[in-house]
Amino acid sequence: MAAKKICIFNWSGGKDSALALHYALQDPLVEIRYLVTTVTEEFNRVSMHGVRESLLIAQAESIGIPLYQIRLGEMPDMKTYDDIMRDHLLKFKAEGITHSLYGDIFLEDLRNYRESKLAELGLIGLFPLWKRDTTKLIHEFLALTYKTIIVCTKESLASFCGKVLSEALVKGLPHDIDPCGENGEFHTFVFEGPIFRKKIHFTLGEKVFRSYKTPQTVSEGGDVCYSQSSSYGFWYMDLLN
């Protein structure tokens, strides 16, 4: 009989994470010990997505898997990020963790980066959504009755920020935008669906724009955004609970 895979799940709180977790929970050989999320220390918000820590906690409680937060400074350099993640991965390994689950779909360099860092410690990456067609995935996500709201978009997609994802909205996305936002075009917060015991309630707060100087990468538990310019910006919809 195949050995059990003792896992952490890299949870962003968004749709790709939710769908990957949906499938991982159906695998009898997978045991998920923690939902692991990076949270920006200064703001108590999910890194990159900007979702409040309180809503992240509500998600984990509704799913029923312990939440493990990795606290980071705002926009850490890659060495700092790598060192912090290595320390936590070593802690997980000492607890018997053997695998790390991700919701990545097609970013080859990101997968290679993740797998190389895990391999240094003798850990293995799992990617339930890997190479799936993103158009089919988003329709599958919606057909499974998941509900998610767009909480962060790149500058040109301001009108989509704060909208609940639907079939009509997906059809209305610009043709050059990946329907799952896999290139970092937008990020979401999932608040209802099969993996949740109860709906996550929230109200809409302020929509704000933030600009940043370009680092090598902007990363968090589930997503990475790349930028070729000297600066870039995102719209954020604040969710209140």
Tab-separated table of C-alpha atoms in Angstrom:
chain	number	residue	atom	x	y	z
A	1	MET	CA	0.000	0.000	0.000
A	2	ALA	CA	1.289	3.475	-0.902
A	3	ALA	CA	2.617	5.625	1.916
A	4	LYS	CA	0.588	8.483	3.296
A	5	LYS	CA	1.656	11.962	2.159
A	6	ILE	CA	1.837	14.213	5.226
A	7	CYS	CA	1.376	17.722	3.877
A	8	ILE	CA	1.214	21.403	4.448
A	9	PHE	CA	-1.069	23.296	2.085
A	10	ASN	CA	0.108	26.704	0.882
A	11	TRP	CA	-3.125	28.626	1.296
A	12	SER	CA	-3.646	32.063	-0.255
A	13	GLY	CA	-7.375	32.246	0.444
A	14	GLY	CA	-8.165	32.551	-3.264
A	15	LYS	CA	-9.887	30.446	-5.883
A	16	ASP	CA	-6.881	28.422	-7.098
A	17	SER	CA	-6.021	27.486	-3.515
A	18	ALA	CA	-9.623	26.499	-2.839
A	19	LEU	CA	-9.878	24.306	-5.935
A	20	ALA	CA	-6.505	22.648	-5.314
A	21	LEU	CA	-7.533	21.976	-1.716
A	22	HIS	CA	-10.894	20.642	-2.928
A	23	TYR	CA	-9.095	17.947	-4.918
A	24	ALA	CA	-6.388	17.281	-2.337
A	25	LEU	CA	-9.024	16.531	0.300
A	26	GLN	CA	-10.462	13.831	-1.962
A	27	ASP	CA	-7.154	11.943	-2.088
A	28	PRO	CA	-7.096	9.225	0.607
A	29	LEU	CA	-3.287	9.226	0.593
A	30	VAL	CA	-3.066	12.939	1.444
A	31	GLU	CA	-3.167	14.188	5.048
A	32	ILE	CA	-3.070	17.971	5.420
A	33	ARG	CA	-1.711	19.160	8.761
A	34	TYR	CA	-1.732	22.932	8.210
A	35	LEU	CA	-2.964	25.684	5.929
A	36	VAL	CA	0.169	27.829	5.579
A	37	THR	CA	-0.175	31.508	4.682
A	38	THR	CA	2.293	34.384	4.623
A	39	VAL	CA	0.958	37.464	6.401
A	40	THR	CA	2.491	40.942	6.258
A	41	GLU	CA	3.426	41.842	9.826
A	42	GLU	CA	2.880	45.597	9.555
A	43	PHE	CA	-0.689	45.315	8.306
A	44	ASN	CA	-1.917	41.891	9.514
A	45	ARG	CA	-3.014	41.103	5.982
A	46	VAL	CA	-2.405	38.218	3.602
A	47	SER	CA	0.706	39.046	1.573
A	48	MET	CA	-0.123	40.188	-1.969
A	49	HIS	CA	-3.915	39.723	-1.626
A	50	GLY	CA	-4.306	42.292	1.156
A	51	VAL	CA	-7.075	40.328	2.913
A	52	ARG	CA	-7.380	40.922	6.658
A	53	GLU	CA	-5.970	38.291	9.007
A	54	SER	CA	-9.376	37.967	10.691
A	55	LEU	CA	-10.954	36.763	7.443
A	56	LEU	CA	-8.077	34.360	6.833
A	57	ILE	CA	-8.696	32.902	10.299
A	58	ALA	CA	-12.421	32.629	9.534
A	59	GLN	CA	-11.642	30.659	6.375
A	60	ALA	CA	-9.408	28.185	8.219
A	61	GLU	CA	-11.964	27.704	10.982
A	62	SER	CA	-14.695	27.038	8.431
A	63	ILE	CA	-12.496	24.564	6.533
A	64	GLY	CA	-11.447	22.833	9.756
A	65	ILE	CA	-7.673	22.675	9.154
A	66	PRO	CA	-5.256	24.487	11.524
A	67	LEU	CA	-3.889	27.757	10.182
A	68	TYR	CA	-0.141	28.359	10.323
A	69	GLN	CA	0.918	31.949	9.700
A	70	ILE	CA	4.361	32.936	8.470
A	71	ARG	CA	4.852	36.581	9.384
A	72	LEU	CA	6.865	38.700	6.937
A	73	GLY	CA	7.923	42.303	6.659
A	74	GLU	CA	6.485	44.284	3.758
A	75	MET	CA	8.244	43.426	0.468
A	76	PRO	CA	11.152	41.350	1.842
A	77	ASP	CA	14.135	40.751	-0.424
A	78	MET	CA	14.494	37.235	-1.788
A	79	LYS	CA	17.290	36.189	0.589
A	80	THR	CA	15.249	37.223	3.608
A	81	TYR	CA	12.182	35.470	2.201
A	82	ASP	CA	14.141	32.292	1.441
A	83	ASP	CA	15.760	32.219	4.883
A	84	ILE	CA	12.432	32.650	6.679
A	85	MET	CA	10.719	29.993	4.577
A	86	ARG	CA	13.602	27.570	5.093
A	87	ASP	CA	13.340	27.924	8.871
A	88	HIS	CA	9.628	27.126	8.792
A	89	LEU	CA	10.072	24.234	6.373
A	90	LEU	CA	12.667	22.731	8.703
A	91	LYS	CA	10.142	22.980	11.527
A	92	PHE	CA	7.528	21.228	9.410
A	93	LYS	CA	9.974	18.478	8.469
A	94	ALA	CA	10.764	17.905	12.149
A	95	GLU	CA	7.032	17.315	12.689
A	96	GLY	CA	6.968	14.604	10.030
A	97	ILE	CA	5.771	16.704	7.086
A	98	THR	CA	6.868	15.158	3.789
A	99	HIS	CA	5.036	17.169	1.118
A	100	SER	CA	4.010	20.741	0.331
A	101	LEU	CA	0.850	21.404	-1.720
A	102	TYR	CA	0.398	24.377	-4.064
A	103	GLY	CA	-2.340	25.794	-6.278
A	104	ASP	CA	0.009	26.737	-9.149
A	105	ILE	CA	-1.206	26.016	-12.669
A	106	PHE	CA	1.379	26.771	-15.356
A	107	LEU	CA	4.223	29.038	-14.181
A	108	GLU	CA	7.219	26.784	-14.840
A	109	ASP	CA	9.855	29.008	-13.217
A	110	LEU	CA	7.775	29.309	-10.069
A	111	ARG	CA	7.311	25.556	-9.817
A	112	ASN	CA	11.023	24.997	-10.394
A	113	TYR	CA	11.838	27.513	-7.660
A	114	ARG	CA	9.469	25.876	-5.185
A	115	GLU	CA	10.689	22.357	-5.933
A	116	SER	CA	14.359	23.305	-5.704
A	117	LYS	CA	13.865	24.883	-2.257
A	118	LEU	CA	11.911	21.864	-1.043
A	119	ALA	CA	14.454	19.405	-2.460
A	120	GLU	CA	17.226	21.075	-0.430
A	121	LEU	CA	15.403	19.825	2.665
A	122	GLY	CA	14.223	16.481	1.316
A	123	LEU	CA	10.612	17.621	0.855
A	124	ILE	CA	8.364	17.115	-2.190
A	125	GLY	CA	5.968	19.503	-3.916
A	126	LEU	CA	2.471	18.518	-5.046
A	127	PHE	CA	0.506	20.506	-7.642
A	128	PRO	CA	-3.096	19.266	-8.061
A	129	LEU	CA	-3.985	21.820	-10.769
A	130	TRP	CA	-0.768	21.632	-12.759
A	131	LYS	CA	-1.142	22.170	-16.527
A	132	ARG	CA	-4.933	22.214	-16.347
A	133	ASP	CA	-6.620	24.489	-18.878
A	134	THR	CA	-7.398	27.695	-16.970
A	135	THR	CA	-10.617	28.415	-18.874
A	136	LYS	CA	-11.951	24.982	-17.963
A	137	LEU	CA	-10.711	25.375	-14.392
A	138	ILE	CA	-12.568	28.618	-13.734
A	139	HIS	CA	-15.814	27.193	-15.112
A	140	GLU	CA	-15.270	24.051	-13.032
A	141	PHE	CA	-14.701	26.177	-9.934
A	142	LEU	CA	-17.973	28.026	-10.473
A	143	ALA	CA	-19.885	24.830	-11.326
A	144	LEU	CA	-18.803	23.385	-7.965
A	145	THR	CA	-20.744	26.304	-6.381
A	146	TYR	CA	-17.710	28.106	-5.001
A	147	LYS	CA	-18.120	31.842	-4.533
A	148	THR	CA	-15.228	34.259	-4.588
A	149	ILE	CA	-14.710	38.007	-4.773
A	150	ILE	CA	-11.904	39.812	-6.572
A	151	VAL	CA	-9.913	41.628	-3.882
A	152	CYS	CA	-6.825	42.728	-5.795
A	153	THR	CA	-6.184	43.609	-9.438
A	154	LYS	CA	-3.408	45.092	-11.466
A	155	GLU	CA	-3.872	48.763	-12.283
A	156	SER	CA	-5.672	48.305	-15.619
A	157	LEU	CA	-8.389	46.081	-14.107
A	158	ALA	CA	-9.660	48.557	-11.507
A	159	SER	CA	-13.290	48.127	-12.586
A	160	PHE	CA	-13.191	44.413	-11.682
A	161	CYS	CA	-11.879	44.932	-8.150
A	162	GLY	CA	-14.591	44.210	-5.583
A	163	LYS	CA	-16.780	42.158	-7.925
A	164	VAL	CA	-17.925	38.604	-7.221
A	165	LEU	CA	-16.610	36.226	-9.859
A	166	SER	CA	-19.286	34.865	-12.196
A	167	GLU	CA	-19.600	33.320	-15.647
A	168	ALA	CA	-20.561	36.723	-17.027
A	169	LEU	CA	-17.582	38.434	-15.409
A	170	VAL	CA	-15.182	35.797	-16.758
A	171	LYS	CA	-16.553	36.375	-20.265
A	172	GLY	CA	-16.062	40.109	-19.790
A	173	LEU	CA	-12.359	39.896	-18.942
A	174	PRO	CA	-10.007	41.427	-21.527
A	175	HIS	CA	-8.774	38.837	-24.027
A	176	ASP	CA	-5.171	39.096	-22.798
A	177	ILE	CA	-6.076	38.300	-19.165
A	178	ASP	CA	-5.788	34.710	-17.999
A	179	PRO	CA	-9.228	33.595	-16.735
A	180	CYS	CA	-7.638	32.346	-13.508
A	181	GLY	CA	-5.344	35.375	-13.180
A	182	GLU	CA	-2.411	32.980	-13.166
A	183	ASN	CA	-0.027	35.702	-14.343
A	184	GLY	CA	-0.875	37.819	-11.306
A	185	GLU	CA	-3.576	39.910	-13.027
A	186	PHE	CA	-6.012	39.531	-10.131
A	187	HIS	CA	-6.450	37.753	-6.793
A	188	THR	CA	-9.560	36.587	-4.996
A	189	PHE	CA	-11.040	35.694	-1.616
A	190	VAL	CA	-13.222	32.574	-1.487
A	191	PHE	CA	-16.104	32.821	0.956
A	192	GLU	CA	-18.397	29.877	0.215
A	193	GLY	CA	-18.239	26.401	-1.296
A	194	PRO	CA	-17.911	22.644	-0.659
A	195	ILE	CA	-14.747	22.813	1.485
A	196	PHE	CA	-16.355	25.294	3.895
A	197	ARG	CA	-18.604	24.296	6.785
A	198	LYS	CA	-20.207	27.732	6.736
A	199	LYS	CA	-20.169	30.868	4.604
A	200	ILE	CA	-17.643	33.598	5.450
A	201	HIS	CA	-19.517	36.864	5.964
A	202	PHE	CA	-18.016	40.252	5.139
A	203	THR	CA	-18.922	43.722	3.905
A	204	LEU	CA	-17.118	45.868	1.357
A	205	GLY	CA	-14.801	48.535	2.669
A	206	GLU	CA	-12.666	51.072	0.826
A	207	LYS	CA	-11.068	50.439	-2.565
A	208	VAL	CA	-7.518	51.773	-2.580
A	209	PHE	CA	-4.584	51.916	-4.997
A	210	ARG	CA	-1.037	51.172	-3.916
A	211	SER	CA	2.119	51.504	-6.015
A	212	TYR	CA	5.422	49.739	-5.409
A	213	LYS	CA	8.992	49.748	-6.602
A	214	THR	CA	9.730	46.651	-8.619
A	215	PRO	CA	11.496	43.812	-6.748
A	216	GLN	CA	12.740	40.641	-8.410
A	217	THR	CA	9.547	38.863	-7.432
A	218	VAL	CA	6.544	39.583	-5.264
A	219	SER	CA	5.635	36.307	-3.642
A	220	GLU	CA	3.337	34.752	-1.086
A	221	GLY	CA	1.931	31.380	-0.197
A	222	GLY	CA	0.032	30.872	-3.424
A	223	ASP	CA	0.966	33.436	-6.057
A	224	VAL	CA	3.819	35.339	-7.621
A	225	CYS	CA	3.533	38.553	-9.667
A	226	TYR	CA	6.192	39.710	-12.104
A	227	SER	CA	6.721	43.246	-13.368
A	228	GLN	CA	9.080	44.525	-16.054
A	229	SER	CA	8.742	48.248	-15.247
A	230	SER	CA	10.447	50.237	-12.504
A	231	SER	CA	7.193	50.521	-10.588
A	232	TYR	CA	3.778	48.932	-10.620
A	233	GLY	CA	0.513	49.179	-8.744
A	234	PHE	CA	-2.535	47.259	-7.573
A	235	TRP	CA	-6.087	48.080	-6.626
A	236	TYR	CA	-7.277	46.507	-3.372
A	237	MET	CA	-10.822	46.057	-2.104
A	238	ASP	CA	-10.842	45.999	1.685
A	239	LEU	CA	-13.171	43.361	3.137
A	240	LEU	CA	-14.578	43.954	6.610
A	241	ASN	CA	-15.945	41.326	8.987
